Coordinates of C-alpha atoms in Angstrom, one line a residue:
Chain A
M4 CA 87.4 102.9 -175.0
K5 CA 88.6 100.9 -172.2
R6 CA 85.1 98.8 -173.0
Q7 CA 84.5 99.5 -176.6
I8 CA 87.8 98.5 -177.4
P9 CA 87.3 94.6 -176.6
L10 CA 83.4 94.6 -177.2
M11 CA 84.7 95.6 -180.3
I12 CA 87.1 92.4 -180.6
V13 CA 85.0 89.7 -179.2
L14 CA 82.1 91.1 -182.0
I15 CA 84.1 91.7 -185.3
L16 CA 85.9 88.0 -183.7
G17 CA 82.6 86.1 -183.4
L18 CA 80.9 87.3 -186.9
L19 CA 85.0 86.3 -188.5
F20 CA 84.0 82.6 -186.8
V21 CA 80.3 81.9 -187.8
A22 CA 81.3 83.3 -191.5
H23 CA 83.9 81.1 -191.1
V24 CA 81.7 77.8 -190.4
F25 CA 78.3 79.0 -192.7
I26 CA 80.3 80.7 -196.4
P27 CA 82.9 78.6 -196.3
S28 CA 85.4 79.4 -199.3
K29 CA 89.2 80.6 -199.3
I30 CA 89.7 83.2 -197.9
S31 CA 87.9 81.9 -194.6
T32 CA 89.7 78.7 -194.3
D33 CA 92.8 81.1 -194.5
Y34 CA 91.5 82.9 -192.0
L35 CA 91.2 80.0 -189.4
E36 CA 94.9 78.9 -190.3
W37 CA 96.0 81.8 -189.3
F38 CA 94.0 81.6 -186.2
M39 CA 95.2 78.2 -185.3
K40 CA 98.7 79.0 -185.5
W41 CA 98.1 82.6 -183.2
T42 CA 96.0 79.9 -180.5
K43 CA 99.2 77.0 -180.8
V44 CA 101.6 79.9 -179.4
I45 CA 99.0 82.3 -176.9
G46 CA 97.8 78.3 -175.5
P47 CA 101.5 76.9 -173.0
F48 CA 101.1 80.8 -171.9
A49 CA 99.1 79.5 -169.6
I50 CA 101.1 77.1 -168.0
V51 CA 103.0 79.9 -166.9
L52 CA 100.4 81.6 -165.7
G53 CA 99.1 78.2 -164.4
V54 CA 102.5 78.1 -162.2
F55 CA 102.8 81.0 -160.6
S56 CA 99.3 81.0 -159.5
L57 CA 99.7 78.0 -158.0
V58 CA 103.0 78.7 -156.5
Y59 CA 102.0 82.3 -155.0
V60 CA 99.2 80.8 -153.3
H61 CA 101.0 77.3 -152.0
Y62 CA 103.6 79.5 -150.4
N63 CA 101.8 82.4 -148.5
K64 CA 99.7 79.5 -147.3
I65 CA 103.0 77.6 -146.1
K66 CA 104.5 81.4 -145.4
R67 CA 101.2 82.3 -143.4
K68 CA 101.0 78.6 -140.8
A69 CA 96.8 78.7 -142.8
P70 CA 95.4 75.2 -142.0
N71 CA 96.7 72.0 -143.0
W72 CA 100.3 74.0 -144.8
G73 CA 101.9 71.2 -144.8
Y74 CA 100.2 69.5 -147.6
S75 CA 101.4 72.7 -149.4
I76 CA 105.0 72.1 -149.0
V77 CA 104.2 68.0 -150.7
T78 CA 102.4 70.0 -153.6
L79 CA 105.1 72.4 -154.0
T80 CA 108.1 69.5 -153.6
A81 CA 106.1 67.1 -156.5
L82 CA 105.8 70.1 -158.7
V83 CA 109.6 70.7 -158.7
V84 CA 110.8 67.2 -158.3
T85 CA 108.0 65.7 -160.7
T86 CA 109.3 68.5 -163.4
A87 CA 113.0 68.0 -162.7
V88 CA 113.2 65.0 -163.4
G89 CA 110.8 65.2 -166.4
F90 CA 113.8 68.2 -167.9
I91 CA 116.5 65.9 -167.0
W92 CA 115.7 62.1 -167.8
G93 CA 112.7 63.2 -170.2
I94 CA 109.6 61.3 -169.7
Q95 CA 110.2 58.0 -172.0
E96 CA 108.9 54.2 -170.0
G97 CA 112.0 53.4 -168.2
T98 CA 113.2 56.5 -166.5
P99 CA 112.0 58.7 -163.0
Y100 CA 108.7 60.3 -164.4
M101 CA 107.4 57.0 -165.0
W102 CA 108.4 55.6 -162.0
I103 CA 106.8 58.6 -160.4
F104 CA 103.6 58.0 -161.8
K105 CA 103.4 54.2 -161.5
N106 CA 103.7 54.7 -157.8
F107 CA 102.3 57.3 -156.7
N108 CA 100.0 59.6 -159.5
V109 CA 98.7 55.9 -160.2
P110 CA 97.2 54.3 -156.6
L111 CA 96.5 57.7 -155.6
G112 CA 94.4 58.7 -158.5
A113 CA 92.7 54.8 -158.2
T114 CA 92.0 55.1 -154.5
M115 CA 90.4 58.3 -154.6
F116 CA 87.8 56.6 -157.3
S117 CA 87.5 52.9 -155.8
L118 CA 86.3 55.2 -152.2
L119 CA 83.0 56.4 -154.7
A120 CA 81.8 52.8 -154.6
F121 CA 81.6 52.6 -150.1
Y122 CA 79.7 56.4 -150.2
I123 CA 77.5 54.8 -153.3
A124 CA 77.0 51.8 -151.3
S125 CA 76.2 53.6 -147.9
A126 CA 74.0 56.3 -149.3
A127 CA 72.0 54.3 -151.0
Y128 CA 71.4 52.2 -148.4
K129 CA 70.6 55.1 -146.0
A130 CA 68.6 57.1 -148.7
F131 CA 66.9 55.2 -151.3
R132 CA 63.5 55.2 -150.2
A133 CA 60.5 54.3 -151.7
R134 CA 58.5 57.5 -150.1
S135 CA 56.2 58.4 -152.7
V136 CA 55.5 57.2 -156.5
E137 CA 58.4 59.5 -158.2
A138 CA 61.3 57.6 -155.7
T139 CA 59.5 54.0 -156.0
V140 CA 59.8 54.3 -160.1
L141 CA 63.3 55.7 -159.8
L142 CA 64.5 52.4 -157.1
V143 CA 62.5 50.2 -159.5
A144 CA 64.6 50.9 -162.3
A145 CA 67.8 51.4 -160.8
I146 CA 67.4 47.9 -159.2
I147 CA 67.0 46.7 -162.9
V148 CA 70.1 48.7 -164.1
M149 CA 72.1 47.5 -161.8
L150 CA 71.1 44.0 -162.3
G151 CA 71.1 44.1 -166.2
R152 CA 74.8 45.9 -166.3
V153 CA 75.9 42.3 -165.0
S154 CA 76.5 39.0 -166.2
I155 CA 73.8 37.8 -162.5
G156 CA 71.1 39.9 -164.7
Q157 CA 71.2 37.9 -167.3
A158 CA 71.5 34.4 -165.2
I159 CA 68.1 35.0 -163.6
T160 CA 66.1 36.0 -167.3
H161 CA 67.7 37.6 -170.5
W162 CA 64.3 39.9 -169.4
I163 CA 66.5 42.1 -167.5
P164 CA 69.2 43.2 -170.2
D165 CA 67.0 43.6 -172.1
I166 CA 65.0 46.3 -170.2
T167 CA 67.9 47.9 -169.0
E168 CA 68.5 48.3 -172.8
W169 CA 65.1 50.0 -173.1
I170 CA 65.8 52.0 -169.7
L171 CA 68.8 53.7 -171.3
N172 CA 67.4 53.8 -174.7
V173 CA 64.5 55.3 -174.2
P174 CA 63.4 56.8 -171.5
N175 CA 66.8 57.7 -170.4
L176 CA 68.1 58.3 -173.8
A177 CA 64.9 61.3 -174.2
A178 CA 65.4 62.9 -170.3
K179 CA 69.4 63.5 -171.9
R180 CA 68.1 64.9 -175.2
G181 CA 66.2 67.2 -173.5
I182 CA 69.0 68.0 -171.5
A183 CA 71.1 68.5 -174.5
L184 CA 68.9 70.5 -176.9
G185 CA 68.6 73.5 -173.7
V186 CA 72.2 73.8 -172.9
G187 CA 72.9 74.1 -176.4
L188 CA 70.2 76.4 -177.2
G189 CA 71.3 78.5 -173.8
M190 CA 75.0 78.7 -175.5
T191 CA 73.4 79.6 -178.3
A192 CA 72.1 82.6 -177.0
T193 CA 74.7 83.4 -174.1
S194 CA 77.3 83.6 -177.5
L195 CA 75.1 85.9 -178.9
K196 CA 74.7 88.2 -175.9
I197 CA 78.4 88.1 -175.5
M198 CA 79.0 88.6 -179.5
L199 CA 76.0 91.8 -178.9
G200 CA 77.6 93.2 -176.1
I201 CA 75.3 92.8 -173.8
E202 CA 76.8 89.9 -171.2
R203 CA 79.2 91.6 -170.3
S204 CA 80.8 90.3 -166.9
Y205 CA 83.5 88.5 -168.5
L206 CA 85.0 92.0 -169.3
G207 CA 85.1 92.0 -165.3
G208 CA 84.6 95.2 -162.8
K209 CA 82.1 97.6 -163.0
D210 CA 80.1 98.9 -166.8
Chain B
M20 CA 65.8 49.3 -130.8
K21 CA 63.2 48.0 -132.8
F22 CA 64.0 45.6 -135.2
S23 CA 62.4 48.1 -138.5
D24 CA 65.3 50.7 -137.1
R25 CA 68.0 48.2 -136.2
I26 CA 67.9 47.4 -140.2
Q27 CA 67.6 51.0 -141.5
K28 CA 70.3 51.8 -138.9
V29 CA 73.4 49.2 -139.8
D30 CA 76.4 51.5 -139.4
R31 CA 78.2 52.3 -142.3
R32 CA 81.7 50.7 -141.0
I33 CA 79.2 47.3 -141.5
I34 CA 79.1 48.5 -144.9
Y35 CA 82.1 49.3 -145.9
V36 CA 83.7 46.0 -143.9
I37 CA 81.3 43.8 -145.8
L38 CA 81.9 45.6 -149.4
L39 CA 85.5 45.4 -149.0
I40 CA 85.3 41.4 -148.8
A41 CA 82.4 41.6 -151.8
V42 CA 85.0 43.8 -153.7
V43 CA 88.4 41.9 -153.0
L44 CA 87.3 38.1 -152.7
P45 CA 85.8 37.7 -156.6
L46 CA 89.6 39.3 -157.5
V47 CA 91.5 36.6 -155.6
F48 CA 88.9 34.0 -156.0
R49 CA 87.7 34.1 -159.7
L50 CA 84.0 33.4 -160.3
G51 CA 83.7 33.2 -163.8
F52 CA 80.4 34.7 -164.7
K53 CA 79.9 34.8 -168.2
T54 CA 80.5 38.1 -170.9
Y55 CA 77.4 39.0 -172.8
T56 CA 78.4 41.6 -175.4
T57 CA 76.1 43.9 -176.3
T58 CA 75.5 46.3 -179.9
P59 CA 77.8 49.3 -179.2
V60 CA 81.1 47.4 -177.9
E61 CA 80.2 45.0 -181.5
N62 CA 79.5 48.0 -183.9
L63 CA 83.3 49.7 -182.2
Y64 CA 84.9 46.0 -182.7
R65 CA 83.5 45.7 -186.1
H66 CA 84.4 49.2 -187.5
I67 CA 88.1 48.6 -185.8
D68 CA 88.6 45.3 -187.1
A69 CA 87.3 46.1 -190.8
I70 CA 90.6 47.9 -191.7
A71 CA 92.8 44.5 -190.5
G72 CA 96.1 45.0 -192.7
K73 CA 95.7 48.5 -194.4
D74 CA 98.3 50.1 -195.1
D75 CA 96.2 53.6 -195.6
M76 CA 94.2 53.4 -192.7
A77 CA 94.3 53.8 -189.2
I78 CA 92.6 54.2 -185.7
L79 CA 93.3 57.3 -183.7
M80 CA 92.9 56.6 -179.7
D81 CA 93.1 59.9 -177.7
F82 CA 94.0 59.0 -173.7
T83 CA 92.5 61.9 -172.4
H84 CA 92.0 60.2 -169.0
D85 CA 94.3 60.7 -165.6
P86 CA 94.9 57.7 -163.5
G87 CA 91.9 58.1 -161.2
V88 CA 90.0 56.4 -164.0
L89 CA 92.3 53.3 -164.8
P90 CA 90.7 50.2 -163.1
E91 CA 87.9 51.0 -165.5
L92 CA 89.6 52.3 -168.8
Y93 CA 93.1 50.8 -168.2
P94 CA 91.7 47.5 -169.4
M95 CA 89.9 49.4 -172.5
D96 CA 93.3 50.7 -173.7
L97 CA 94.6 47.4 -173.6
A98 CA 91.7 45.7 -175.2
I99 CA 91.6 48.3 -177.9
L100 CA 95.7 48.2 -179.0
R101 CA 95.7 44.5 -178.3
H102 CA 93.1 43.9 -181.2
C103 CA 94.9 46.3 -183.0
F104 CA 98.1 44.5 -183.0
E105 CA 97.0 41.3 -182.9
R106 CA 94.9 42.4 -186.3
N107 CA 97.6 44.9 -188.2
I108 CA 95.8 48.1 -188.0
K109 CA 97.8 51.4 -187.3
V110 CA 97.3 53.4 -184.2
F111 CA 97.7 56.6 -183.4
T112 CA 97.8 57.4 -180.2
I113 CA 97.6 61.4 -178.2
S114 CA 96.6 62.6 -174.9
F115 CA 95.6 66.4 -174.1
L116 CA 96.5 65.8 -170.6
P117 CA 99.8 65.0 -169.5
Q118 CA 98.8 61.9 -168.0
G119 CA 97.7 60.8 -170.7
A120 CA 100.6 60.9 -171.9
A121 CA 101.7 58.7 -169.2
I122 CA 99.6 56.1 -169.4
I123 CA 99.7 55.7 -173.2
Q124 CA 103.8 55.1 -172.8
M125 CA 102.3 52.4 -170.1
A126 CA 99.7 50.6 -172.6
L127 CA 102.0 50.5 -175.2
S128 CA 104.7 49.0 -173.9
E129 CA 102.9 45.9 -171.4
V130 CA 101.2 45.3 -175.3
K131 CA 104.3 45.5 -176.7
E132 CA 105.6 43.1 -174.8
D133 CA 103.8 40.6 -176.6
Y134 CA 104.0 41.9 -179.8
P135 CA 107.9 41.9 -180.1
N136 CA 107.7 42.4 -184.5
I137 CA 105.3 45.4 -183.9
E138 CA 107.5 48.7 -183.9
A139 CA 107.0 52.1 -182.8
N140 CA 106.3 54.4 -185.6
V141 CA 106.0 51.7 -188.5
D142 CA 103.0 49.8 -187.0
Y143 CA 101.5 52.5 -184.1
C144 CA 102.9 56.1 -183.9
N145 CA 103.1 57.3 -180.6
F146 CA 101.9 62.2 -180.7
G147 CA 101.9 61.8 -177.1
F148 CA 101.0 65.2 -174.9
K149 CA 99.9 67.8 -176.6
P150 CA 98.2 71.0 -174.7
W151 CA 95.4 70.7 -173.3
S152 CA 95.3 74.5 -175.5
T153 CA 95.8 73.3 -178.5
K154 CA 93.3 70.2 -178.8
L155 CA 90.9 72.6 -181.3
P156 CA 93.7 73.6 -183.5
I157 CA 95.0 69.9 -183.9
M158 CA 91.2 67.9 -184.4
L159 CA 90.4 70.8 -187.4
G160 CA 94.0 71.1 -188.2
M161 CA 93.6 67.0 -188.5
G162 CA 91.1 67.2 -191.6
D163 CA 93.3 68.6 -193.9
D164 CA 97.1 68.0 -192.9
I165 CA 97.6 65.6 -189.8
A166 CA 101.2 65.5 -189.8
E167 CA 101.0 69.7 -189.7
A168 CA 98.3 69.8 -187.3
V169 CA 100.1 67.6 -184.4
E170 CA 103.7 68.8 -186.2
T171 CA 106.2 65.5 -183.6
N172 CA 105.7 62.7 -182.4
S173 CA 106.8 62.1 -178.3
E174 CA 110.2 61.5 -179.3
G175 CA 109.8 64.9 -180.7
L176 CA 110.3 63.5 -184.1
K177 CA 109.1 65.3 -187.4
L178 CA 105.8 62.8 -188.4
E179 CA 106.4 64.0 -192.0
N180 CA 109.5 61.9 -192.3
L181 CA 107.8 58.6 -190.2
P182 CA 107.2 55.6 -192.6
I183 CA 103.9 54.9 -190.6
M184 CA 102.4 58.5 -191.9
Q185 CA 103.8 57.7 -195.9
N186 CA 100.3 56.6 -196.3
M187 CA 98.5 58.9 -194.3
K188 CA 97.0 62.4 -195.1
N189 CA 93.9 63.2 -193.1
Y190 CA 90.9 62.0 -191.5
D191 CA 90.2 60.3 -195.0
N192 CA 92.6 57.9 -193.7
I193 CA 91.3 57.8 -189.8
Q194 CA 89.1 54.8 -189.6
V195 CA 87.9 55.8 -186.3
V196 CA 88.9 58.3 -183.0
V197 CA 88.3 56.4 -180.4
E198 CA 87.9 58.7 -177.7
I199 CA 88.2 57.6 -174.1
S200 CA 88.4 59.4 -171.2
G201 CA 85.8 60.1 -167.8
S202 CA 85.2 63.4 -169.4
S203 CA 83.0 65.1 -172.4
M204 CA 85.8 64.5 -174.1
G205 CA 84.2 62.9 -176.5
Q206 CA 81.2 65.5 -178.1
F207 CA 84.9 67.5 -179.0
W208 CA 84.9 65.2 -181.5
V209 CA 81.7 64.9 -182.8
I210 CA 81.4 68.9 -182.6
Y211 CA 84.9 69.4 -184.4
A212 CA 86.4 66.3 -186.1
R213 CA 83.1 64.8 -187.0
A214 CA 80.6 67.7 -188.3
K215 CA 83.5 69.1 -190.5
F216 CA 84.9 66.7 -191.4
G217 CA 82.8 63.3 -191.0
V218 CA 85.5 61.5 -189.1
D219 CA 83.7 58.3 -186.8
V220 CA 84.5 58.4 -183.4
A221 CA 83.2 55.9 -180.3
V222 CA 84.0 56.5 -177.2
G223 CA 85.3 54.6 -174.2
L224 CA 83.8 55.4 -170.1
T225 CA 83.8 55.4 -167.2
A226 CA 80.6 53.8 -165.8
V227 CA 79.3 57.1 -163.9
M228 CA 78.9 58.3 -167.5
A229 CA 78.4 55.5 -170.3
A230 CA 73.9 57.1 -169.6
D231 CA 75.2 60.0 -171.6
V232 CA 76.4 58.7 -175.2
Y233 CA 72.2 57.1 -175.9
P234 CA 71.6 59.9 -177.5
Y235 CA 74.7 60.2 -179.9
L236 CA 74.6 56.7 -180.4
Q237 CA 70.9 56.4 -181.8
S238 CA 71.8 59.2 -183.8
G239 CA 74.9 57.6 -185.0
Q240 CA 77.1 60.2 -183.7
F241 CA 79.4 57.7 -182.4
V242 CA 79.6 54.3 -184.1
G243 CA 80.2 52.5 -180.7
S244 CA 81.1 53.1 -177.1
L245 CA 82.5 50.9 -173.8
G246 CA 80.2 51.6 -171.2
G247 CA 82.7 51.6 -167.6
L248 CA 84.5 48.2 -166.5
K249 CA 81.7 45.9 -168.3
G250 CA 82.0 47.5 -172.3
A251 CA 86.0 47.0 -171.4
A252 CA 85.1 43.1 -170.3
E253 CA 82.7 42.7 -173.8
Y254 CA 85.2 44.1 -175.8
E255 CA 88.0 41.3 -174.4
Q256 CA 85.9 38.8 -174.8
L257 CA 85.8 39.8 -178.5
V258 CA 90.1 40.1 -178.7
D259 CA 89.8 36.5 -177.5
I260 CA 87.5 34.8 -179.3
F261 CA 88.0 36.5 -182.7
A262 CA 91.3 38.4 -182.9
M263 CA 93.3 35.6 -181.1
N264 CA 92.1 33.2 -183.2
G265 CA 92.4 34.6 -186.7
L266 CA 88.4 35.2 -186.5
E267 CA 86.2 37.1 -188.8
F268 CA 83.9 38.9 -186.7
S269 CA 80.4 37.9 -186.4
K270 CA 77.3 39.3 -184.3
K271 CA 75.3 35.7 -184.7
K272 CA 78.7 34.2 -183.4
A273 CA 79.9 36.3 -180.4
R274 CA 76.1 36.1 -179.1
D275 CA 76.2 32.2 -179.9
M276 CA 77.2 31.4 -175.7
E277 CA 78.1 27.8 -176.3
W278 CA 80.2 28.8 -179.4
V279 CA 82.0 31.2 -177.3
E280 CA 82.4 29.0 -174.7
A281 CA 83.7 27.1 -176.9
Q282 CA 86.9 29.2 -177.7
Y283 CA 87.3 29.9 -175.0
E284 CA 88.5 26.4 -174.6
E285 CA 91.0 26.9 -177.7
L286 CA 92.7 30.7 -176.4
P287 CA 96.6 30.8 -176.9
E288 CA 98.4 31.2 -173.1
L289 CA 98.9 34.9 -174.1
A290 CA 95.3 35.7 -173.8
Q291 CA 95.5 34.0 -170.4
L292 CA 97.6 36.2 -168.8
Y293 CA 96.4 38.8 -166.4
K294 CA 96.3 41.6 -167.7
Y295 CA 94.4 41.0 -170.8
N296 CA 91.5 40.0 -168.3
K297 CA 91.7 42.6 -166.2
A298 CA 87.7 43.9 -166.3
R299 CA 86.2 39.7 -167.0
I300 CA 87.9 39.8 -163.4
G301 CA 87.1 43.2 -161.7
M302 CA 82.9 42.5 -163.3
D303 CA 82.9 39.2 -161.1
A304 CA 83.3 41.6 -158.5
Q305 CA 81.1 44.5 -159.4
A306 CA 78.5 41.9 -160.2
I307 CA 78.2 40.9 -156.8
V308 CA 79.1 44.5 -155.3
H309 CA 76.1 45.0 -157.5
V310 CA 73.8 42.4 -155.8
L311 CA 74.8 43.9 -152.2
I312 CA 73.8 47.3 -153.0
I313 CA 70.3 46.6 -154.1
F314 CA 70.1 43.9 -150.7
F315 CA 71.1 46.7 -148.9
I316 CA 68.8 48.7 -150.2
I317 CA 65.8 46.2 -150.6
L318 CA 66.8 46.5 -146.4
G319 CA 66.3 49.7 -145.8
N320 CA 63.5 50.2 -147.0
I321 CA 61.5 47.3 -145.7
G322 CA 62.6 48.9 -142.5
Y323 CA 61.5 52.2 -144.1
F324 CA 58.1 50.5 -144.4
L325 CA 57.7 48.4 -141.0
D326 CA 57.9 51.9 -139.7
R327 CA 55.4 53.0 -141.4
R328 CA 53.0 49.9 -141.0
A329 CA 53.5 50.6 -137.2
Q330 CA 52.4 54.0 -137.0
K331 CA 49.7 54.2 -138.9
K332 CA 48.4 51.0 -136.1
S333 CA 49.8 53.9 -133.7
M334 CA 47.0 56.1 -134.5

């Protein structure tokens, strides 16, 4: 019963959702509205679980003096302080919450992302070699697209942005669409396997 | 060490320093490279501009992005908001990430200070942060009733009582949903809002994600897109040359560089503020860095081929 009841719930709800999409009617619309209300109620409980998990993991790291445990203190302090100032003074413009956001979150986040440019430059220089025909095609395409995406490409000749657009609109599009179709079919197959009880790993434990 | 080895093994710290100089110098001393607009950006601009002055139509901006991608996406946020405030276009803002809600506050207050007549809940409405788990009910619910699905704005006021909502009911009153993010969030809007209710969707993305949207652009599922800093720079320019001068969009004029240059000479002071030129200034640095990376790639390959030739000779 421990397995059959969850499997039945998944099958029935799955069929109801499929029916909602393919058989539009008042009953199916009412069902969706009812379900949406429940989702809104259930969703926020995940925050409680998330906060509990975060505190539990980092508290234990500090207690055991695990490697880099100092960062756990920073994490928990940030959690407590940001939450406290948000609750006390609100999160509107001009509050301490926004001050923390602008002076910690924004520069730290932007710094992490900006480092990418340096890694990409170094990695491209070290690894991008025309070792084979395929690698050469990739290399030439990359150089054209890099030039075509900045004004220097247009300044050299209008052909560079035109070829860039062609690369993005034809070979790139074909590859992306192929991948998307594969992913879509894979998702449909996996959904069917879950609904029919063939794929049961989400239940956890042994069969 | 042989010459071919030396040019293949430049210390990465030297590369980093050269790159740093290439990024910083164009940001300090503006090079003023021209910005050429492209179809996906022009389409989005035209689509938004089509509802200028209408009381019963709005655009919905979804700020589901975090501070990590701000250098690329924040200029888009500012450019679109400026376009709307300049052309009297109603705007709704929402975020399904808590950090996104703070970014909305930042962007709105930054643009609003230049438009003192623009009023919250009259000309725009900030729906604020909505938990990720409520994304699906909100996306689907807005198809029937926006006020019922979203319930409250960022200040906790009931949407149904706000002046801006008096002529707004559902997606029929939304001209376009503009998803600005560094993820595939735009596809959720296509799957749930466009497929079911037919609302138009457009995206603003980081440059690394830009190539992913081409199938959606070709199929018409996205009506437009802003790809990275370049997309933001193009939108900034369109706002400057058309919206700031009170002109209707014209593709022919947007691509006529002489006409564009002439418009730049007559721009009001507001358009010359640094915050409204961020993307174009950033593109100067990006152009130099792209050329530099190409130079390093070619340098590495010259070394590689010299090495290969030497090996062949010695065999």
